[in-house]
Amino acid sequence: MNPFFEIIEKGTNSSGRRPVWLMRQAGRVLPDYIKIREKFSSFSEMLRHPEVICQVTLLPLKYLNVDAVIVFKDLYTICEGLGIEYELVDGGIIVKNSISPYSKTNFPPDDIFVEKLSFLTSGINLIKKEIKEKKVIIGFTPSPLTLYAGITKSGTGGFEQSLYYYYNYPIFFKKITNNLIDSIISYMKIQLSSGCDLIQVFDSYGYIFPVEVSRNLTIEFLNRLKGNSIDRIIYFSPYNHALYYEDVFNEIWGISLDEKTQPDTIENHLSEKIILQGNLDPLILTLDKKVIKEHTIKMLRRFPSKRHIVNTGGGLRPDTPLKNIQFFIDLCKEYDRAPDSGA
């Protein structure tokens, strides 16, 4: 049995082997991906084809012995459902009709939102059909603050404009983030109903906001997820681990740690039922195998093996050699078979 399914169903892993998957495992580290990408004029166009979503999502299984696939899409694919025109470039998202206090903002009703995202749900259906019950399917979403930051920023620059709106227009900020929570909940529901086993929340830009803002909005968001019976989530808030000290995090399924956050810094604040994911520094996978082995074993020893999902502390770098990723995955599985041997 895939140990990932056991950890989902029972909250613990008795198989003796930790499940493994990697953020950005379906992307530029795979040679076939480049060939597929070259067929499309833009990354945005590529993401609108259900068969491509399925093909690229499953592509890592050709090269990597991972226990889960993550749906191939962008952090801001939700904008399609919101009717927000955007373009994806190397510098991030460029919103053509950015949300601001000076413009009228009307997000579409739920049925239109779902219809606009039919390419995504069709893609997930295809993945489910192909993969059956062999691998866990992970969907994902931006957190409310990360989505707010993306749709209110100016061009490919930083988030000064998003912060400006927060400080100068608190009523606008409250209204927009409240509406975004509703939309994100719908977004998570359609991914789960289409075949995803769990959802990872990427709070990628929560750390740029004042601590109390990040904390209060995250608590509100997680409480509303609970009210909607969405409980199988992994929350990932890089460089903002103080969030995990809040009681509300004891009521979710899992937490993903960035490479700078060690489990012993937060475990005293968390229930023993919480699943921990992470957290090798992605940079290490670009280095010599001796270095990879040293730091991988250190990471594995820090985590409780029965509640640990092996992953990196952030997305794989595009310059990561495929052979290093394969070595890392095999090393993790060998270590769990004989942990005292040093692998």
CSV table of C-alpha atoms in Angstrom, one decimal:
chain,number,residue,atom,x,y,z
A,1,MET,CA,0.0,0.0,0.0
A,2,ASN,CA,1.2,3.5,-0.8
A,3,PRO,CA,2.1,4.9,2.7
A,4,PHE,CA,0.7,8.3,1.7
A,5,PHE,CA,-2.9,6.8,1.7
A,6,GLU,CA,-2.4,5.3,5.2
A,7,ILE,CA,-1.2,8.6,6.6
A,8,ILE,CA,-4.3,10.3,5.1
A,9,GLU,CA,-6.7,7.7,6.4
A,10,LYS,CA,-5.2,7.0,9.8
A,11,GLY,CA,-3.1,10.1,10.6
A,12,THR,CA,0.0,7.9,11.1
A,13,ASN,CA,2.2,5.7,9.0
A,14,SER,CA,3.0,2.1,10.2
A,15,SER,CA,4.5,1.0,6.9
A,16,GLY,CA,8.0,1.8,7.9
A,17,ARG,CA,8.5,4.1,4.9
A,18,ARG,CA,7.7,7.8,4.7
A,19,PRO,CA,5.8,9.0,1.7
A,20,VAL,CA,7.8,11.3,-0.7
A,21,TRP,CA,6.8,14.0,-3.2
A,22,LEU,CA,8.5,17.3,-4.2
A,23,MET,CA,7.2,20.8,-4.8
A,24,ARG,CA,7.6,21.6,-8.5
A,25,GLN,CA,8.3,18.0,-9.4
A,26,ALA,CA,6.3,18.4,-12.6
A,27,GLY,CA,8.3,21.1,-14.4
A,28,ARG,CA,11.5,22.3,-15.8
A,29,VAL,CA,13.6,19.6,-14.1
A,30,LEU,CA,12.1,17.0,-16.5
A,31,PRO,CA,13.4,16.8,-20.0
A,32,ASP,CA,9.9,15.9,-21.5
A,33,TYR,CA,8.4,19.0,-19.9
A,34,ILE,CA,10.5,21.4,-22.1
A,35,LYS,CA,9.3,19.7,-25.2
A,36,ILE,CA,5.7,20.0,-24.2
A,37,ARG,CA,6.2,23.7,-23.2
A,38,GLU,CA,7.6,24.6,-26.6
A,39,LYS,CA,4.3,23.7,-28.3
A,40,PHE,CA,2.6,26.6,-26.7
A,41,SER,CA,2.9,30.4,-27.2
A,42,SER,CA,2.6,31.1,-23.4
A,43,PHE,CA,2.5,29.3,-20.1
A,44,SER,CA,-1.0,30.6,-19.5
A,45,GLU,CA,-2.2,29.0,-22.7
A,46,MET,CA,-0.6,25.7,-21.8
A,47,LEU,CA,-2.5,25.5,-18.6
A,48,ARG,CA,-5.9,25.8,-20.2
A,49,HIS,CA,-5.8,22.3,-21.8
A,50,PRO,CA,-7.1,19.4,-19.6
A,51,GLU,CA,-5.0,16.8,-21.5
A,52,VAL,CA,-1.9,18.8,-20.9
A,53,ILE,CA,-2.7,19.3,-17.2
A,54,CYS,CA,-3.0,15.5,-16.9
A,55,GLN,CA,0.1,14.7,-19.0
A,56,VAL,CA,2.4,17.0,-17.1
A,57,THR,CA,1.0,16.1,-13.7
A,58,LEU,CA,1.8,12.4,-14.4
A,59,LEU,CA,5.2,13.1,-16.1
A,60,PRO,CA,7.3,12.8,-12.8
A,61,LEU,CA,6.1,9.2,-12.5
A,62,LYS,CA,8.2,8.4,-15.6
A,63,TYR,CA,11.4,9.4,-13.8
A,64,LEU,CA,10.7,9.6,-10.1
A,65,ASN,CA,9.5,7.0,-7.6
A,66,VAL,CA,7.2,9.5,-5.8
A,67,ASP,CA,4.1,8.7,-3.8
A,68,ALA,CA,2.0,11.6,-4.9
A,69,VAL,CA,1.4,13.9,-7.8
A,70,ILE,CA,0.5,17.6,-7.6
A,71,VAL,CA,-1.9,19.0,-10.2
A,72,PHE,CA,0.0,20.9,-12.8
A,73,LYS,CA,-1.3,24.5,-12.8
A,74,ASP,CA,-0.2,27.9,-11.5
A,75,LEU,CA,-0.6,29.5,-8.1
A,76,TYR,CA,-2.9,32.0,-9.7
A,77,THR,CA,-5.0,29.7,-12.0
A,78,ILE,CA,-7.9,30.7,-9.7
A,79,CYS,CA,-7.9,34.1,-11.5
A,80,GLU,CA,-9.5,32.4,-14.5
A,81,GLY,CA,-12.5,31.7,-12.4
A,82,LEU,CA,-12.6,35.2,-10.9
A,83,GLY,CA,-12.6,36.8,-14.4
A,84,ILE,CA,-9.3,38.5,-13.7
A,85,GLU,CA,-7.2,38.9,-16.9
A,86,TYR,CA,-3.6,38.0,-16.2
A,87,GLU,CA,-0.4,36.9,-17.8
A,88,LEU,CA,2.3,34.6,-16.3
A,89,VAL,CA,5.9,35.6,-16.9
A,90,ASP,CA,9.2,34.8,-15.3
A,91,GLY,CA,8.8,37.7,-13.0
A,92,GLY,CA,5.5,36.4,-11.7
A,93,ILE,CA,1.9,37.4,-12.4
A,94,ILE,CA,0.9,40.5,-14.4
A,95,VAL,CA,-2.7,41.4,-13.8
A,96,LYS,CA,-4.2,43.4,-16.7
A,97,ASN,CA,-7.3,44.5,-14.8
A,98,SER,CA,-5.8,44.6,-11.3
A,99,ILE,CA,-8.1,45.0,-8.3
A,100,SER,CA,-8.0,48.4,-6.6
A,101,PRO,CA,-10.0,50.7,-4.4
A,102,TYR,CA,-10.6,52.9,-7.4
A,103,SER,CA,-12.3,50.2,-9.5
A,104,LYS,CA,-15.6,48.4,-9.2
A,105,THR,CA,-14.9,44.8,-8.2
A,106,ASN,CA,-17.6,42.2,-8.9
A,107,PHE,CA,-16.5,38.6,-8.7
A,108,PRO,CA,-18.7,36.1,-10.7
A,109,PRO,CA,-21.3,34.0,-8.9
A,110,ASP,CA,-20.3,30.5,-7.9
A,111,ASP,CA,-21.8,28.7,-11.0
A,112,ILE,CA,-19.9,31.0,-13.4
A,113,PHE,CA,-16.7,30.6,-11.3
A,114,VAL,CA,-16.9,26.8,-11.6
A,115,GLU,CA,-17.7,27.0,-15.3
A,116,LYS,CA,-14.7,29.2,-16.0
A,117,LEU,CA,-12.5,26.6,-14.3
A,118,SER,CA,-14.0,23.6,-16.2
A,119,PHE,CA,-10.6,23.0,-17.9
A,120,LEU,CA,-9.0,22.4,-14.5
A,121,THR,CA,-11.7,20.1,-13.2
A,122,SER,CA,-11.6,18.1,-16.5
A,123,GLY,CA,-7.9,17.8,-16.1
A,124,ILE,CA,-8.2,16.5,-12.6
A,125,ASN,CA,-10.8,14.0,-13.7
A,126,LEU,CA,-8.4,12.7,-16.4
A,127,ILE,CA,-5.6,12.4,-13.8
A,128,LYS,CA,-7.9,10.4,-11.5
A,129,LYS,CA,-8.9,8.1,-14.3
A,130,GLU,CA,-5.3,7.5,-15.3
A,131,ILE,CA,-3.8,7.1,-11.8
A,132,LYS,CA,-6.6,5.2,-10.2
A,133,GLU,CA,-5.7,4.6,-6.5
A,134,LYS,CA,-2.0,4.2,-7.0
A,135,LYS,CA,-0.8,7.7,-6.1
A,136,VAL,CA,-2.2,10.5,-3.9
A,137,ILE,CA,-3.4,13.5,-6.0
A,138,ILE,CA,-2.6,16.9,-4.4
A,139,GLY,CA,-4.4,20.0,-5.4
A,140,PHE,CA,-3.4,23.5,-4.3
A,141,THR,CA,-4.5,27.0,-3.8
A,142,PRO,CA,-3.0,30.4,-2.8
A,143,SER,CA,-3.9,31.6,0.7
A,144,PRO,CA,-6.1,34.7,0.9
A,145,LEU,CA,-3.2,37.1,1.5
A,146,THR,CA,-1.1,35.5,-1.3
A,147,LEU,CA,-4.0,35.9,-3.7
A,148,TYR,CA,-4.7,39.4,-2.6
A,149,ALA,CA,-1.1,40.3,-3.1
A,150,GLY,CA,-1.0,38.9,-6.6
A,151,ILE,CA,-4.2,40.6,-7.9
A,152,THR,CA,-3.5,44.0,-6.4
A,153,LYS,CA,0.2,44.5,-7.2
A,154,SER,CA,1.6,46.6,-9.9
A,155,GLY,CA,3.3,44.9,-12.9
A,156,THR,CA,6.1,42.4,-12.2
A,157,GLY,CA,7.5,44.5,-9.3
A,158,GLY,CA,7.1,44.0,-5.6
A,159,PHE,CA,4.0,44.3,-3.4
A,160,GLU,CA,4.3,47.9,-2.3
A,161,GLN,CA,1.0,48.7,-4.0
A,162,SER,CA,-0.8,45.8,-2.2
A,163,LEU,CA,0.6,47.0,1.1
A,164,TYR,CA,-0.4,50.6,0.2
A,165,TYR,CA,-4.0,49.6,-0.3
A,166,TYR,CA,-4.0,47.7,3.0
A,167,TYR,CA,-2.7,50.7,5.0
A,168,ASN,CA,-4.7,53.4,3.2
A,169,TYR,CA,-8.0,51.5,2.4
A,170,PRO,CA,-8.8,49.1,5.3
A,171,ILE,CA,-12.5,48.8,4.3
A,172,PHE,CA,-11.4,47.8,0.8
A,173,PHE,CA,-8.9,45.3,2.2
A,174,LYS,CA,-11.4,43.7,4.5
A,175,LYS,CA,-14.1,43.4,1.8
A,176,ILE,CA,-11.7,42.0,-0.9
A,177,THR,CA,-10.1,39.4,1.4
A,178,ASN,CA,-13.5,38.3,2.7
A,179,ASN,CA,-14.6,37.7,-0.9
A,180,LEU,CA,-11.4,36.0,-1.7
A,181,ILE,CA,-11.9,33.5,1.1
A,182,ASP,CA,-15.3,32.6,-0.3
A,183,SER,CA,-13.7,32.0,-3.7
A,184,ILE,CA,-10.8,30.0,-2.4
A,185,ILE,CA,-13.2,27.7,-0.5
A,186,SER,CA,-15.1,27.1,-3.8
A,187,TYR,CA,-11.8,26.5,-5.5
A,188,MET,CA,-10.7,23.9,-3.0
A,189,LYS,CA,-14.1,22.2,-3.2
A,190,ILE,CA,-14.0,21.7,-6.9
A,191,GLN,CA,-10.5,20.3,-6.8
A,192,LEU,CA,-11.5,17.8,-4.0
A,193,SER,CA,-14.8,16.8,-5.8
A,194,SER,CA,-12.9,16.3,-9.1
A,195,GLY,CA,-10.5,13.8,-7.5
A,196,CYS,CA,-7.9,15.4,-5.4
A,197,ASP,CA,-7.1,13.7,-2.1
A,198,LEU,CA,-5.9,16.8,-0.3
A,199,ILE,CA,-5.1,20.4,-0.8
A,200,GLN,CA,-1.9,22.3,-0.1
A,201,VAL,CA,-2.3,26.0,0.8
A,202,PHE,CA,0.6,28.1,-0.4
A,203,ASP,CA,0.8,31.2,1.9
A,204,SER,CA,3.8,32.3,-0.2
A,205,TYR,CA,3.5,36.0,0.5
A,206,GLY,CA,1.8,36.1,3.9
A,207,TYR,CA,5.1,37.1,5.4
A,208,ILE,CA,5.2,40.5,3.6
A,209,PHE,CA,2.3,41.8,5.7
A,210,PRO,CA,2.3,42.9,9.3
A,211,VAL,CA,2.3,39.9,11.7
A,212,GLU,CA,-1.1,40.6,13.2
A,213,VAL,CA,-2.7,40.9,9.7
A,214,SER,CA,-1.2,37.6,8.6
A,215,ARG,CA,-2.3,35.9,11.9
A,216,ASN,CA,-5.8,37.3,12.0
A,217,LEU,CA,-6.7,36.5,8.4
A,218,THR,CA,-5.1,33.1,8.5
A,219,ILE,CA,-7.2,32.2,11.7
A,220,GLU,CA,-10.4,33.5,10.0
A,221,PHE,CA,-9.6,31.5,6.8
A,222,LEU,CA,-8.9,28.2,8.7
A,223,ASN,CA,-12.0,28.6,10.8
A,224,ARG,CA,-14.1,29.0,7.7
A,225,LEU,CA,-12.5,26.0,6.1
A,226,LYS,CA,-13.5,24.0,9.2
A,227,GLY,CA,-17.0,25.4,8.9
A,228,ASN,CA,-17.1,24.0,5.3
A,229,SER,CA,-15.7,20.6,6.4
A,230,ILE,CA,-12.5,21.1,4.4
A,231,ASP,CA,-10.0,19.4,6.7
A,232,ARG,CA,-7.4,17.6,4.6
A,233,ILE,CA,-5.1,20.4,4.0
A,234,ILE,CA,-1.3,21.0,4.2
A,235,TYR,CA,-0.5,24.6,5.1
A,236,PHE,CA,2.7,26.0,3.8
A,237,SER,CA,3.7,29.5,5.1
A,238,PRO,CA,7.4,30.0,4.2
A,239,TYR,CA,9.5,32.3,6.4
A,240,ASN,CA,6.4,32.9,8.7
A,241,HIS,CA,6.5,29.9,11.0
A,242,ALA,CA,5.4,31.9,14.0
A,243,LEU,CA,1.9,31.4,12.6
A,244,TYR,CA,2.1,27.7,13.5
A,245,TYR,CA,2.0,28.7,17.2
A,246,GLU,CA,-1.7,29.6,16.9
A,247,ASP,CA,-4.1,27.1,18.3
A,248,VAL,CA,-6.1,26.9,15.1
A,249,PHE,CA,-3.2,25.0,13.5
A,250,ASN,CA,-3.8,22.1,15.9
A,251,GLU,CA,-7.1,21.5,14.0
A,252,ILE,CA,-5.7,21.1,10.5
A,253,TRP,CA,-4.3,17.9,8.9
A,254,GLY,CA,-0.7,19.0,8.1
A,255,ILE,CA,1.9,21.7,8.0
A,256,SER,CA,4.8,22.0,5.5
A,257,LEU,CA,8.0,23.6,6.8
A,258,ASP,CA,10.4,25.7,4.8
A,259,GLU,CA,14.1,24.9,4.8
A,260,LYS,CA,14.9,27.4,7.6
A,261,THR,CA,12.3,26.0,10.1
A,262,GLN,CA,13.2,22.9,12.1
A,263,PRO,CA,10.4,20.7,13.5
A,264,ASP,CA,11.7,21.0,17.1
A,265,THR,CA,11.0,24.8,17.0
A,266,ILE,CA,7.3,24.2,16.6
A,267,GLU,CA,6.5,20.7,17.8
A,268,ASN,CA,5.9,21.8,21.4
A,269,HIS,CA,3.1,24.1,20.1
A,270,LEU,CA,1.4,21.4,18.0
A,271,SER,CA,-0.7,18.4,18.6
A,272,GLU,CA,1.0,15.0,18.1
A,273,LYS,CA,-1.6,14.3,15.4
A,274,ILE,CA,-0.3,17.0,13.1
A,275,ILE,CA,1.4,15.7,10.0
A,276,LEU,CA,4.7,17.4,9.2
A,277,GLN,CA,6.1,17.9,5.7
A,278,GLY,CA,9.5,19.0,4.5
A,279,ASN,CA,12.1,20.3,4.5
A,280,LEU,CA,15.4,19.8,2.6
A,281,ASP,CA,16.8,23.0,1.2
A,282,PRO,CA,16.2,22.8,-2.6
A,283,LEU,CA,19.7,24.2,-3.2
A,284,ILE,CA,21.2,21.1,-1.7
A,285,LEU,CA,19.8,19.0,-4.5
A,286,THR,CA,22.0,20.9,-7.0
A,287,LEU,CA,25.2,19.9,-5.1
A,288,ASP,CA,27.4,16.8,-4.9
A,289,LYS,CA,25.7,13.5,-3.8
A,290,LYS,CA,27.9,13.4,-0.7
A,291,VAL,CA,26.4,16.7,0.5
A,292,ILE,CA,22.9,15.6,-0.5
A,293,LYS,CA,23.3,12.4,1.6
A,294,GLU,CA,24.7,14.2,4.6
A,295,HIS,CA,21.9,16.8,4.8
A,296,THR,CA,19.1,14.3,3.9
A,297,ILE,CA,20.0,12.0,6.8
A,298,LYS,CA,20.1,15.0,9.1
A,299,MET,CA,16.6,16.0,7.9
A,300,LEU,CA,15.1,12.5,8.3
A,301,ARG,CA,16.5,12.2,11.9
A,302,ARG,CA,14.8,15.5,12.9
A,303,PHE,CA,11.3,14.4,11.9
A,304,PRO,CA,8.9,11.9,13.6
A,305,SER,CA,8.9,9.1,11.0
A,306,LYS,CA,5.3,8.1,11.5
A,307,ARG,CA,4.0,11.6,10.9
A,308,HIS,CA,6.5,12.8,8.2
A,309,ILE,CA,6.0,13.4,4.5
A,310,VAL,CA,9.4,13.9,2.8
A,311,ASN,CA,9.6,17.0,0.7
A,312,THR,CA,11.8,20.0,0.0
A,313,GLY,CA,11.5,23.3,1.9
A,314,GLY,CA,10.4,25.0,-1.3
A,315,GLY,CA,10.1,24.3,-5.0
A,316,LEU,CA,12.8,22.4,-6.9
A,317,ARG,CA,15.2,24.8,-8.7
A,318,PRO,CA,15.1,24.5,-12.5
A,319,ASP,CA,18.9,23.8,-12.5
A,320,THR,CA,18.5,20.6,-10.3
A,321,PRO,CA,20.0,17.6,-12.0
A,322,LEU,CA,17.4,14.8,-12.4
A,323,LYS,CA,19.8,12.2,-11.2
A,324,ASN,CA,20.2,14.1,-7.9
A,325,ILE,CA,16.5,14.1,-7.4
A,326,GLN,CA,16.3,10.3,-8.0
A,327,PHE,CA,19.2,9.8,-5.6
A,328,PHE,CA,17.5,11.8,-2.9
A,329,ILE,CA,14.2,9.9,-3.2
A,330,ASP,CA,16.0,6.5,-3.2
A,331,LEU,CA,18.1,7.6,-0.2
A,332,CYS,CA,15.0,8.5,1.8
A,333,LYS,CA,13.4,5.1,1.1
A,334,GLU,CA,16.6,3.2,1.9
A,335,TYR,CA,17.0,5.1,5.2
A,336,ASP,CA,13.6,4.1,6.4
A,337,ARG,CA,14.4,0.5,5.7
A,338,ALA,CA,17.6,0.6,7.8
A,339,PRO,CA,17.7,3.9,9.7
A,340,ASP,CA,20.6,3.0,11.9
A,341,SER,CA,22.9,2.1,9.0
A,342,GLY,CA,23.3,5.7,7.9
A,343,ALA,CA,21.8,4.7,4.5
